[in-house]
Amino acid sequence: MMKRIGIMTSGGDAPGMNAAVRAVSRKALTEGLEVFGINYGFAGLVAGDIFQIDAAAVNDVIKRGGTMLYSARYPEFEKEEVQLKGIAQLNKFGIDALVVIGGDGSYHGALKLTQHGYNAIGLPGTIDNDIPYTDFTIGFDTAVNTALDAIDKLTDTAASHERTFVVEVMGRNCGDIAMWSAVAGGAADVIIPEHDYDIEKVAAKLKSARQRGQKHAIIVLAEGVMHADEFADKLSKYGDFQLRATTLGHVQRGGNPTAKDRVLASQMGAYAVELLMQGKGGLAVGIQNNKLVSHAMTDLFNSKHESHLELHQLVEDLAY
Amino acid sequence: MMKRIGIMTSGGDAPGMNAAVRAVSRKALTEGLEVFGINYGFAGLVAGDIFQIDAAAVNDVIKRGGTMLYSARYPEFEKEEVQLKGIAQLNKFGIDALVVIGGDGSYHGALKLTQHGYNAIGLPGTIDNDIPYTDFTIGFDTAVNTALDAIDKLTDTAASHERTFVVEVMGRNCGDIAMWSAVAGGAADVIIPEHDYDIEKVAAKLKSARQRGQKHAIIVLAEGVMHADEFADKLSKYGDFQLRATTLGHVQRGGNPTAKDRVLASQMGAYAVELLMQGKGGLAVGIQNNKLVSHAMTDLFNSKHESHLELHQLVEDLAY
Amino acid sequence: MMKRIGIMTSGGDAPGMNAAVRAVSRKALTEGLEVFGINYGFAGLVAGDIFQIDAAAVNDVIKRGGTMLYSARYPEFEKEEVQLKGIAQLNKFGIDALVVIGGDGSYHGALKLTQHGYNAIGLPGTIDNDIPYTDFTIGFDTAVNTALDAIDKLTDTAASHERTFVVEVMGRNCGDIAMWSAVAGGAADVIIPEHDYDIEKVAAKLKSARQRGQKHAIIVLAEGVMHADEFADKLSKYGDFQLRATTLGHVQRGGNPTAKDRVLASQMGAYAVELLMQGKGGLAVGIQNNKLVSHAMTDLFNSKHESHLELHQLVEDLAY
Amino acid sequence: MMKRIGIMTSGGDAPGMNAAVRAVSRKALTEGLEVFGINYGFAGLVAGDIFQIDAAAVNDVIKRGGTMLYSARYPEFEKEEVQLKGIAQLNKFGIDALVVIGGDGSYHGALKLTQHGYNAIGLPGTIDNDIPYTDFTIGFDTAVNTALDAIDKLTDTAASHERTFVVEVMGRNCGDIAMWSAVAGGAADVIIPEHDYDIEKVAAKLKSARQRGQKHAIIVLAEGVMHADEFADKLSKYGDFQLRATTLGHVQRGGNPTAKDRVLASQMGAYAVELLMQGKGGLAVGIQNNKLVSHAMTDLFNSKHESHLELHQLVEDLAY
């Protein structure tokens, strides 16, 4: 009979992680469970950096970026001896099961805990939207809106000076942030790892747009392809587009979460507690076609997130 | 063979309408069509307030709230003689088919045009999310984030003074803005037209939350239920919650659209042109489970939007 | 020799109060002093709700709205017997001097403490900008930007539907929020307590603007004049301006402070500590012509803030 | 007798330029003058890219970033033969006098026009705040708030991972953006061109802060000193601060202007028209101690903007 659950955030931080921590905590308290926060992810688990969370402890955190539980990389957790130290801490604090919020990598640790007999449920907390079996991750919508806000600002300058900006956005090997912000930003083109591109055609499109009176442009570039400077260099060989390159950088990881990210985090957090109450573990929560789903973590390790490639074509269609 | 399409916005304005206008225009231009903008909705159609749109005309409008085509109420269009005047204008400008962006009401006019032989496709442009056969309308996500921004600000004051705010949000008879902003805003309760409420229980929940150390609270109230002042009055009879009532008002209809609204508007706009190119009319575009769909407008008139009632329970579960 | 200072916030909360709390704390720590936070203003002082603040305690609060020290109204502090209870608490905690952040009203309490031998310095923390001997108060710039953000959103809708919005903003009897947001929002008119208005002339201006092709308008109304509904009612008798009235309400008191408010709060907070270190008390800090100044609180009680009336004429000049 | 004035924007764009264009236009129209917009700065003047502005033409532009009149670099205007071509265009359009909004560089062209008998007034439109005889330039407040927004987001990540971010901000050789955003962002240090720094001391401060429990930090670096990567490299030799470097880039030049920038631009724009009506030219408008002032452009060329160095010390005092 589960009485106490632990919660941690792991990997890179993402807006909405606090909303998920709040949701797990409040749902568990509503169900009569006790809740313990584990600081610094798996590192803090092993170190016993663990504290009890009551209802007021998560007041108003829903609106804050970052993670109140801190996060850290901790590759050492791959070793069984280290895992056992983590298990010892769970025993010490009487924690029966866990929710781990983080990227793909965090799920490996969560699966190990499950295999040791401590059910763990994973929530997809990353801006990169690169986790299989979920249409959206917690933090993605905020990162897209942050990138978009930057693109809007750059568009002001691009229009005033009739320039072309190459804007490098995050997403590691996933082009979703790039495609969403390109459609939303009215970009002339989007370059992503999942799709070939032909730099001559990019240049040709810019030229014909200029002839139609569209004298400024935004090109969104996913970081997984190359750096903005490099791309601008290559492109500049095919014409004078008044190019400027800019890399949005770490700002995309922070900021108050959007409504969508908070709602998603809240739904997923509550659902994770329900799964734990059903005695389940080793599952990763996702949302597919607006429905909350869960899949075995082992299935995720052999899968790949399906990028929203229909948006690639849409950028093309609307760039006229 | 369709050569020229018209586009108009009708009913209350919503953020993302310009993104839809741009998407329809650009997609049509990409497909070799000519595009005409019709100002002031059906009133402008009848008056012949119509102008050609080229690619540059919709440059950078994607980021702007409101509608560059203006909007107006025009109940006169119910009369056939008035419709025929509109048809005459379509003939004059050589317009073969139309896209109408607006709320439920606008679809009646669009259907009339289709019945007269001029295919018209409707796009759901309204913040209220009250249109059947679509999970989301264009403008909803922006309105939710605007309401949320206000709730976040009110939470600062609520926390500083240990007050309870009753926040009235828009949505007409639909509780979706209320439920989304309540979940995202960490509200203690949400009151919507689609669900009963018991004011004594609302008060009881506030009291027990105060005993648990949660001394400030937000209650989100959908405008379709009653006014914030009235609700606060009623609630004040059951205890001293340091109540303040606030009505967010028209700000919810404006503002630069969010990424999600711009992407949705872009997708729907392009899809509407595709439907017209297939010779279809009298259809309303929607998005269901992340897929673009279309339904006969006549089906919509007898249907009701399915509110996101699962979020009502979620507010309850996380209000502990 | 001063060793320990106390800090409190009093009256209505204002964005930037936390920045001031941080500045007072950090500056005092830098100078080798100890710092104590007093919760709930003078009520908390009397109740002894007092805790020590170290450097990390004010980490990152600079960006948050509201006040981490809470605030409360406490008219009881006018009585000497109540003041003496407060003094007893100061003695108990060994607090030698205080900084009080709040509106005009808070200064009365601060002066009493000074008269009892405990130097107190007042910082002007209020959105209303209604404090004498200071050009700007902490929170004013944020409130103006919040009002402006709303006006921008309303302008989208006003333009789309060719409406006139009457927007009621805060400021009590001071028209500064109204005038600043009116200039910045491109308003057609601004109605404030410090200046007569003639509703017929307001109507005449709207009419001539409509004839010049400016078919939508914003009128900013200071709450100290009357309510938006009432004003719209009166105005509607002089023509059909498609009027809508909206009251921005409490959102103007919250939100993350702007850069200007944070800088002002930081400057004033550090300056207050310097004054205390010079053995001064009973002074109110202000900023005049970009210089930090201090004046005897007794002088303030007989004075009136000078509103920025030059902006009233500017609205007029630019409304053409 | 002046009848027609021209207006142009020149140099890098800055938020608030449109507000200034509107203010000049509306004030001039109010005074019975005619107004002509000159596109692309001095290049457009020479090319005759000039159009009449009526009241409605500047409707709602007050809220938009960039410049509706476009801008361009045009060093050719230094040659007298080119200037004479500009003069010929002024004659052709009957323009008697001009307002030029731009940076220091633009004033040289404006002075030439004045010397040719066409009075020109300069407005300081640049985010860099590097213009003599003015406390603030149009665009500075917006740029600071944009930088601050980024710093706030980075602080979320810095806190979650206990990192130190080196944030490079714009300002050319002026440290004002850096100092304002450092104070407002709660930075541990600020590095500017106008002040020496000792990297060992920077490291020592970070170390002692970490010992006091402040485990994350922001260091704001003005672009005029060096690049963020380079600074982080140097700093990393003195300890492990979990350093990350980020360059905010061009986003600082765009975005909707803040209230302060819109008010400043409106005041300056109206004042420029007044100066022209008094028959004055060759003057640069500024604001000093909240008062609008004007100085001979020739005086500016030999002067240097006084940076807000008092904020450098303030960062130090509050970094404890």
Short mmCIF file of C-alpha atoms in Angstrom, two decimals, chain D residues 14-318:
data_model
loop_
_atom_site.label_atom_id
_atom_site.label_comp_id
_atom_site.label_asym_id
_atom_site.label_seq_id
_atom_site.Cartn_x
_atom_site.Cartn_y
_atom_site.Cartn_z
CA ALA D 14 15.07 51.83 -32.29
CA PRO D 15 11.75 51.18 -30.55
CA GLY D 16 9.89 54.46 -30.25
CA MET D 17 10.92 55.84 -33.61
CA ASN D 18 7.35 55.38 -34.84
CA ALA D 19 6.07 57.16 -31.76
CA ALA D 20 8.33 60.07 -32.65
CA VAL D 21 7.17 60.04 -36.28
CA ARG D 22 3.59 60.15 -35.07
CA ALA D 23 4.28 62.94 -32.60
CA VAL D 24 6.04 65.12 -35.14
CA SER D 25 3.26 64.49 -37.66
CA ARG D 26 0.34 65.08 -35.33
CA LYS D 27 1.84 68.13 -33.67
CA ALA D 28 2.62 69.65 -37.06
CA LEU D 29 -0.89 68.93 -38.34
CA THR D 30 -2.34 70.46 -35.18
CA GLU D 31 -0.29 73.57 -35.92
CA GLY D 32 -1.62 73.76 -39.46
CA LEU D 33 1.49 72.47 -41.18
CA GLU D 34 1.73 69.83 -43.86
CA VAL D 35 3.88 66.79 -43.21
CA PHE D 36 5.93 64.64 -45.55
CA GLY D 37 7.56 61.35 -44.70
CA ILE D 38 10.96 60.61 -46.23
CA ASN D 39 11.70 56.89 -46.55
CA TYR D 40 15.15 55.33 -46.00
CA GLY D 41 16.72 58.36 -44.33
CA PHE D 42 19.09 60.53 -46.33
CA ALA D 43 19.20 57.96 -49.12
CA GLY D 44 15.47 58.38 -49.63
CA LEU D 45 15.77 62.13 -49.42
CA VAL D 46 18.21 62.15 -52.32
CA ALA D 47 16.12 59.64 -54.25
CA GLY D 48 12.93 61.59 -53.64
CA ASP D 49 11.20 58.70 -51.87
CA ILE D 50 8.84 61.11 -50.16
CA PHE D 51 5.09 60.95 -49.45
CA GLN D 52 2.50 63.05 -47.66
CA ILE D 53 1.41 62.00 -44.17
CA ASP D 54 -2.08 62.74 -42.95
CA ALA D 55 -3.44 62.18 -39.45
CA ALA D 56 -4.74 58.67 -40.11
CA ALA D 57 -1.43 57.58 -41.64
CA VAL D 58 0.13 57.45 -38.20
CA ASN D 59 -2.83 55.82 -36.46
CA ASP D 60 -1.70 53.11 -34.05
CA VAL D 61 1.94 53.20 -35.14
CA ILE D 62 2.83 54.41 -31.66
CA LYS D 63 2.84 50.86 -30.40
CA ARG D 64 5.04 49.34 -33.08
CA GLY D 65 8.78 48.74 -33.02
CA GLY D 66 11.02 49.49 -35.97
CA THR D 67 10.35 52.46 -38.21
CA MET D 68 7.53 52.89 -40.71
CA LEU D 69 9.84 55.25 -42.65
CA TYR D 70 12.55 52.59 -43.02
CA SER D 71 16.15 53.43 -42.38
CA ALA D 72 19.43 53.00 -44.20
CA ARG D 73 23.07 53.84 -43.89
CA TYR D 74 24.12 56.44 -46.42
CA PRO D 75 27.69 57.73 -45.99
CA GLU D 76 27.45 59.31 -49.46
CA PHE D 77 25.58 62.21 -47.87
CA GLU D 78 28.88 63.59 -46.64
CA LYS D 79 29.57 64.85 -50.17
CA GLU D 80 28.20 68.28 -50.97
CA GLU D 81 27.04 67.27 -54.45
CA VAL D 82 24.87 64.59 -52.85
CA GLN D 83 23.55 67.06 -50.31
CA LEU D 84 22.51 69.35 -53.13
CA LYS D 85 20.49 66.55 -54.68
CA GLY D 86 18.71 66.24 -51.35
CA ILE D 87 18.09 69.97 -51.33
CA ALA D 88 16.65 69.75 -54.82
CA GLN D 89 14.15 67.18 -53.58
CA LEU D 90 13.19 69.42 -50.66
CA ASN D 91 12.53 72.18 -53.14
CA LYS D 92 10.57 69.87 -55.39
CA PHE D 93 8.28 68.83 -52.53
CA GLY D 94 8.19 72.31 -51.03
CA ILE D 95 9.60 71.12 -47.72
CA ASP D 96 10.90 73.98 -45.59
CA ALA D 97 12.32 72.18 -42.59
CA LEU D 98 12.95 68.70 -41.22
CA VAL D 99 13.05 66.46 -38.20
CA VAL D 100 15.65 63.71 -38.28
CA ILE D 101 15.31 60.84 -35.81
CA GLY D 102 18.44 58.81 -35.37
CA GLY D 103 21.76 58.41 -33.70
CA ASP D 104 24.66 60.76 -33.42
CA GLY D 105 25.71 60.09 -37.00
CA SER D 106 22.42 61.30 -38.42
CA TYR D 107 23.00 64.70 -36.90
CA HIS D 108 25.84 65.42 -39.31
CA GLY D 109 23.47 65.19 -42.24
CA ALA D 110 20.87 67.25 -40.40
CA LEU D 111 23.41 69.95 -39.71
CA LYS D 112 24.36 70.08 -43.38
CA LEU D 113 20.75 70.66 -44.34
CA THR D 114 20.50 73.45 -41.79
CA GLN D 115 23.63 75.03 -43.17
CA HIS D 116 22.03 74.90 -46.61
CA GLY D 117 19.14 76.93 -45.21
CA TYR D 118 16.72 74.13 -44.37
CA ASN D 119 16.28 73.97 -40.63
CA ALA D 120 16.65 70.50 -39.25
CA ILE D 121 16.12 69.30 -35.69
CA GLY D 122 17.59 66.00 -34.48
CA LEU D 123 15.90 63.56 -32.10
CA PRO D 124 18.03 60.97 -30.31
CA GLY D 125 16.68 57.64 -31.59
CA THR D 126 18.97 54.80 -30.57
CA ILE D 127 18.92 52.06 -27.99
CA ASP D 128 22.54 52.70 -27.04
CA ASN D 129 21.98 55.81 -24.91
CA ASP D 130 25.28 57.13 -26.17
CA ILE D 131 24.25 60.63 -27.26
CA PRO D 132 25.59 63.70 -25.41
CA TYR D 133 23.33 66.20 -23.69
CA THR D 134 20.51 63.82 -23.07
CA ASP D 135 19.95 61.55 -20.09
CA PHE D 136 17.93 59.13 -22.18
CA THR D 137 17.53 58.29 -25.85
CA ILE D 138 14.40 57.00 -27.56
CA GLY D 139 14.60 53.21 -27.48
CA PHE D 140 16.85 52.85 -24.46
CA ASP D 141 14.16 51.93 -21.93
CA THR D 142 12.73 49.30 -24.27
CA ALA D 143 16.15 47.78 -24.91
CA VAL D 144 16.84 47.62 -21.18
CA ASN D 145 13.53 45.89 -20.56
CA THR D 146 14.22 43.45 -23.39
CA ALA D 147 17.63 42.65 -21.92
CA LEU D 148 16.04 42.34 -18.50
CA ASP D 149 13.40 39.95 -19.76
CA ALA D 150 16.20 37.74 -21.08
CA ILE D 151 18.12 38.01 -17.81
CA ASP D 152 15.02 37.00 -15.88
CA LYS D 153 14.62 33.92 -18.06
CA LEU D 154 18.30 33.04 -17.72
CA THR D 155 18.00 33.43 -13.96
CA ASP D 156 15.41 30.64 -13.94
CA THR D 157 17.91 28.29 -15.54
CA ALA D 158 20.86 29.62 -13.55
CA ALA D 159 18.99 28.98 -10.30
CA SER D 160 17.80 25.51 -11.33
CA HIS D 161 21.30 24.37 -12.24
CA GLU D 162 23.36 26.68 -9.96
CA ARG D 163 25.11 28.22 -12.89
CA THR D 164 26.71 31.57 -13.64
CA PHE D 165 25.63 33.26 -16.86
CA VAL D 166 27.72 35.86 -18.63
CA VAL D 167 25.17 37.91 -20.56
CA GLU D 168 26.43 40.21 -23.31
CA VAL D 169 24.21 43.21 -23.97
CA MET D 170 24.36 45.96 -26.57
CA GLY D 171 25.30 49.61 -26.19
CA ARG D 172 28.40 50.00 -28.36
CA ASN D 173 30.84 52.00 -26.22
CA CYS D 174 28.22 52.99 -23.69
CA GLY D 175 27.62 50.88 -20.60
CA ASP D 176 24.16 52.21 -19.77
CA ILE D 177 22.16 49.24 -21.08
CA ALA D 178 24.54 46.98 -19.16
CA MET D 179 24.30 48.92 -15.91
CA TRP D 180 20.53 49.36 -15.98
CA SER D 181 19.87 45.74 -16.81
CA ALA D 182 22.44 44.60 -14.25
CA VAL D 183 20.83 46.55 -11.42
CA ALA D 184 17.35 45.50 -12.51
CA GLY D 185 18.39 41.88 -13.08
CA GLY D 186 20.03 41.57 -9.69
CA ALA D 187 23.39 40.83 -11.32
CA ALA D 188 26.42 39.85 -9.30
CA ASP D 189 28.59 42.09 -11.43
CA VAL D 190 28.60 44.37 -14.46
CA ILE D 191 31.49 44.94 -16.83
CA ILE D 192 31.44 48.13 -18.92
CA PRO D 193 33.81 50.09 -21.14
CA GLU D 194 33.75 53.14 -18.88
CA HIS D 195 35.11 51.37 -15.81
CA ASP D 196 38.09 49.14 -15.10
CA TYR D 197 37.56 45.65 -13.90
CA ASP D 198 39.78 43.04 -12.33
CA ILE D 199 38.82 39.54 -13.33
CA GLU D 200 40.35 38.06 -10.22
CA LYS D 201 38.08 40.22 -8.10
CA VAL D 202 35.07 39.20 -10.17
CA ALA D 203 35.97 35.59 -9.43
CA ALA D 204 36.57 36.29 -5.76
CA LYS D 205 33.13 37.89 -5.42
CA LEU D 206 31.46 34.92 -7.08
CA LYS D 207 33.26 32.56 -4.72
CA SER D 208 32.29 34.41 -1.58
CA ALA D 209 28.72 34.69 -2.80
CA ARG D 210 28.62 30.93 -3.32
CA GLN D 211 29.83 30.48 0.23
CA ARG D 212 26.97 32.65 1.44
CA GLY D 213 24.48 30.38 -0.28
CA GLN D 214 24.05 32.36 -3.49
CA LYS D 215 24.93 29.58 -5.86
CA HIS D 216 23.86 31.09 -9.14
CA ALA D 217 24.76 34.41 -10.64
CA ILE D 218 24.35 36.71 -13.60
CA ILE D 219 27.21 38.84 -14.88
CA VAL D 220 26.19 41.49 -17.37
CA LEU D 221 28.83 42.38 -19.94
CA ALA D 222 28.65 45.39 -22.26
CA GLU D 223 29.49 44.51 -25.86
CA GLY D 224 31.99 47.36 -25.92
CA VAL D 225 34.30 45.43 -23.60
CA MET D 226 34.60 42.07 -25.28
CA HIS D 227 32.49 39.08 -26.30
CA ALA D 228 30.73 36.92 -23.75
CA ASP D 229 32.57 33.77 -24.80
CA GLU D 230 35.91 35.46 -24.35
CA PHE D 231 35.00 36.81 -20.95
CA ALA D 232 33.70 33.45 -19.79
CA ASP D 233 36.92 31.84 -20.97
CA LYS D 234 39.03 34.23 -18.96
CA LEU D 235 36.86 33.94 -15.89
CA SER D 236 36.85 30.15 -15.99
CA LYS D 237 40.55 30.17 -15.19
CA TYR D 238 39.81 31.44 -11.71
CA GLY D 239 37.37 28.81 -10.51
CA ASP D 240 34.49 26.52 -11.45
CA PHE D 241 31.45 28.73 -11.67
CA GLN D 242 29.41 26.51 -14.00
CA LEU D 243 29.77 29.25 -16.56
CA ARG D 244 27.57 29.75 -19.58
CA ALA D 245 27.94 32.63 -22.03
CA THR D 246 25.08 34.13 -23.99
CA THR D 247 24.83 37.06 -26.39
CA LEU D 248 21.42 38.67 -26.61
CA GLY D 249 21.98 40.18 -30.03
CA HIS D 250 19.64 42.02 -32.33
CA VAL D 251 16.45 41.30 -30.39
CA GLN D 252 17.44 44.29 -28.25
CA ARG D 253 16.77 46.60 -31.21
CA GLY D 254 13.17 45.56 -31.80
CA GLY D 255 9.91 45.13 -29.97
CA ASN D 256 6.97 47.29 -29.05
CA PRO D 257 8.25 50.35 -27.19
CA THR D 258 7.67 50.72 -23.47
CA ALA D 259 5.51 53.46 -22.02
CA LYS D 260 8.56 55.51 -21.11
CA ASP D 261 9.98 55.38 -24.64
CA ARG D 262 6.64 56.28 -26.17
CA VAL D 263 6.17 59.22 -23.83
CA LEU D 264 9.73 60.42 -24.38
CA ALA D 265 9.37 60.11 -28.15
CA SER D 266 6.05 61.94 -28.05
CA GLN D 267 7.44 64.77 -25.96
CA MET D 268 10.53 65.14 -28.09
CA GLY D 269 8.58 64.96 -31.34
CA ALA D 270 6.21 67.73 -30.30
CA TYR D 271 9.10 69.80 -29.00
CA ALA D 272 11.00 69.47 -32.27
CA VAL D 273 8.05 70.96 -34.14
CA GLU D 274 7.92 73.84 -31.66
CA LEU D 275 11.61 74.55 -32.26
CA LEU D 276 11.08 74.55 -36.01
CA MET D 277 8.16 76.91 -35.61
CA GLN D 278 10.46 79.24 -33.73
CA GLY D 279 12.68 79.24 -36.79
CA LYS D 280 15.39 77.18 -35.19
CA GLY D 281 17.59 74.53 -36.79
CA GLY D 282 20.82 72.66 -36.22
CA LEU D 283 19.67 71.64 -32.77
CA ALA D 284 19.56 68.27 -31.11
CA VAL D 285 16.74 67.61 -28.67
CA GLY D 286 17.47 65.93 -25.35
CA ILE D 287 15.96 65.38 -21.95
CA GLN D 288 17.95 66.41 -18.92
CA ASN D 289 16.61 66.17 -15.40
CA ASN D 290 13.14 65.56 -16.84
CA LYS D 291 13.22 68.76 -18.87
CA LEU D 292 13.23 68.91 -22.64
CA VAL D 293 16.33 70.72 -23.85
CA SER D 294 18.05 71.50 -27.12
CA HIS D 295 21.71 71.99 -27.89
CA ALA D 296 23.62 72.97 -30.98
CA MET D 297 24.58 69.86 -32.92
CA THR D 298 28.09 71.26 -33.21
CA ASP D 299 28.34 71.09 -29.43
CA LEU D 300 27.41 67.42 -29.48
CA PHE D 301 30.15 66.48 -31.90
CA ASN D 302 32.78 67.45 -29.36
CA SER D 303 31.05 65.93 -26.36
CA LYS D 304 30.50 62.58 -24.81
CA HIS D 305 27.40 61.14 -23.20
CA GLU D 306 27.70 60.92 -19.43
CA SER D 307 27.10 57.31 -18.54
CA HIS D 308 25.02 56.51 -15.47
CA LEU D 309 28.07 55.41 -13.52
CA GLU D 310 26.35 55.66 -10.15
CA LEU D 311 24.66 52.39 -11.10
CA HIS D 312 28.03 50.65 -11.35
CA GLN D 313 28.58 51.18 -7.66
CA LEU D 314 25.00 50.19 -6.93
CA VAL D 315 25.50 46.77 -8.53
CA GLU D 316 28.52 46.34 -6.28
CA ASP D 317 26.63 47.39 -3.16
CA LEU D 318 23.69 45.07 -3.80
#
